[in-house]
Amino acid sequence: MPLGYVIRSHSNIYYVLVDGQEVECRPRGKFRLDQTQVRAGDHVEVRLEADGEGRIDKVLPRRNCLERPPVANVDQCLVVFTLAEPEADYPFLDRVLIHVEQAGVAPLILLNKIDLVEQEAVDAFVRTYRDQVGYPVLPISAREGWGLDALLPHLVGKISVLAGHSGVGKSQLIRALEPRRQDVRVGEVSAKSRKGRHTTRHVELIPLSSGGLLADAPGFTYLEFQDIEKWNLRDYFPEIVRHQAACRYSDCLHRAEPDCGVRAALQAGEIPESRYESYLLFLAEIESKKRW
Ligand code: GDP
Ligand code: ZN
């Protein structure tokens, strides 16, 4: 039985990529009866029929499932960030990284528009987020095509979604990766369609000719810390995790506690100040919500 990934759907017709070919499929009746949602990213078993169409016989277990955009089996989030146009928003980046990790998705930071800034600024960013924090970082220019060769191998065999502020170059990146798709504009999928006013966009996974599937709707746009307790927040900061074993108290929140290994590392320049500031900001946010 051939296996494939659902790349888009339209009124109960699912387009499944089977061996690089798009097959138009209708799910079997039981999916409708069970109200099993088949969504983009689902890994499905397809029965090919004589007329060239297919039937989805089975949806394989999902590894994870995002609600916005509605995509299953997401491997990776390309977190697009810029130092200029728009200017760097570090708390936003740190917030996205936490949500990506919480969703069980691997982040890959793409520092875009490096054609607009000094090499020194690029190097400083890489030192902070790659060397000190520990995330993979690739400096690119989607407009100039710089750094894309290094990016392609990271996309092969994976389902990726994009994240990042409006204007950072997400659409430009898709167009640079897939020149045949000059029509692509990364657009939000609305959470609820309001009758007659907004129609819910369908998310599409774009098959890249160099390999991999990339969602045309951004993820991680809703960024409230809902399920993170104040004692867990620190675990979403890899560089804090590395240093907190040195704290005198195991429940240290790394604020004013004595003998705090994290503040010592901050003072020694081993933890970036902006990251520590994000940590304090998010901690205060979580605490203020719990005061009821
Ligand atoms: P999106 O909102 O994240 O999808 O951003 P867009 O892809 O629409 O890009 C916003 C603007 O930034 C457009 O005018 C792009 O041409 C421009 N842009 C995108 N990537 C780059 C880049 O690498 N360098 C420069 N200088 N401009 C870029
Ligand atoms: Zn501490």
mmCIF file of N, CA and C in Angstrom, residues 52 56 61 64 116 131 133 148 161-162 206 273:
data_model
loop_
_atom_site.group_PDB
_atom_site.id
_atom_site.type_symbol
_atom_site.label_atom_id
_atom_site.label_comp_id
_atom_site.label_asym_id
_atom_site.label_seq_id
_atom_site.Cartn_x
_atom_site.Cartn_y
_atom_site.Cartn_z
ATOM 1 N N GLY A 52 -6.857 6.735 -11.598
ATOM 2 C CA GLY A 52 -5.756 7.625 -11.237
ATOM 3 C C GLY A 52 -5.998 8.342 -9.923
ATOM 4 N N ILE A 56 -7.880 7.336 0.685
ATOM 5 C CA ILE A 56 -7.085 7.272 1.913
ATOM 6 C C ILE A 56 -7.656 6.157 2.769
ATOM 7 N N PRO A 61 -0.298 7.169 12.903
ATOM 8 C CA PRO A 61 -0.244 7.988 14.131
ATOM 9 C C PRO A 61 0.596 9.251 13.916
ATOM 10 N N ASN A 64 3.164 14.804 16.116
ATOM 11 C CA ASN A 64 2.687 16.006 16.809
ATOM 12 C C ASN A 64 1.663 16.649 15.904
ATOM 13 N N LEU A 116 21.672 43.722 4.637
ATOM 14 C CA LEU A 116 21.396 45.076 5.140
ATOM 15 C C LEU A 116 22.263 45.468 6.325
ATOM 16 N N ASP A 131 26.326 29.935 19.771
ATOM 17 C CA ASP A 131 27.406 29.510 20.674
ATOM 18 C C ASP A 131 26.995 29.562 22.139
ATOM 19 N N VAL A 133 23.662 30.198 23.498
ATOM 20 C CA VAL A 133 22.369 29.584 23.817
ATOM 21 C C VAL A 133 22.330 28.137 23.326
ATOM 22 N N LEU A 148 21.465 30.043 1.064
ATOM 23 C CA LEU A 148 20.391 29.077 0.809
ATOM 24 C C LEU A 148 20.944 27.670 0.573
ATOM 25 N N VAL A 161 7.632 24.487 9.171
ATOM 26 C CA VAL A 161 6.766 25.664 9.152
ATOM 27 C C VAL A 161 7.644 26.888 9.391
ATOM 28 N N LEU A 162 7.138 28.044 8.978
ATOM 29 C CA LEU A 162 7.859 29.291 9.168
ATOM 30 C C LEU A 162 7.263 30.031 10.354
ATOM 31 N N ILE A 206 4.121 23.120 0.621
ATOM 32 C CA ILE A 206 4.746 23.280 -0.688
ATOM 33 C C ILE A 206 5.872 22.263 -0.828
ATOM 34 N N GLU A 273 22.789 38.934 28.168
ATOM 35 C CA GLU A 273 21.905 39.772 28.982
ATOM 36 C C GLU A 273 20.485 39.840 28.444
#
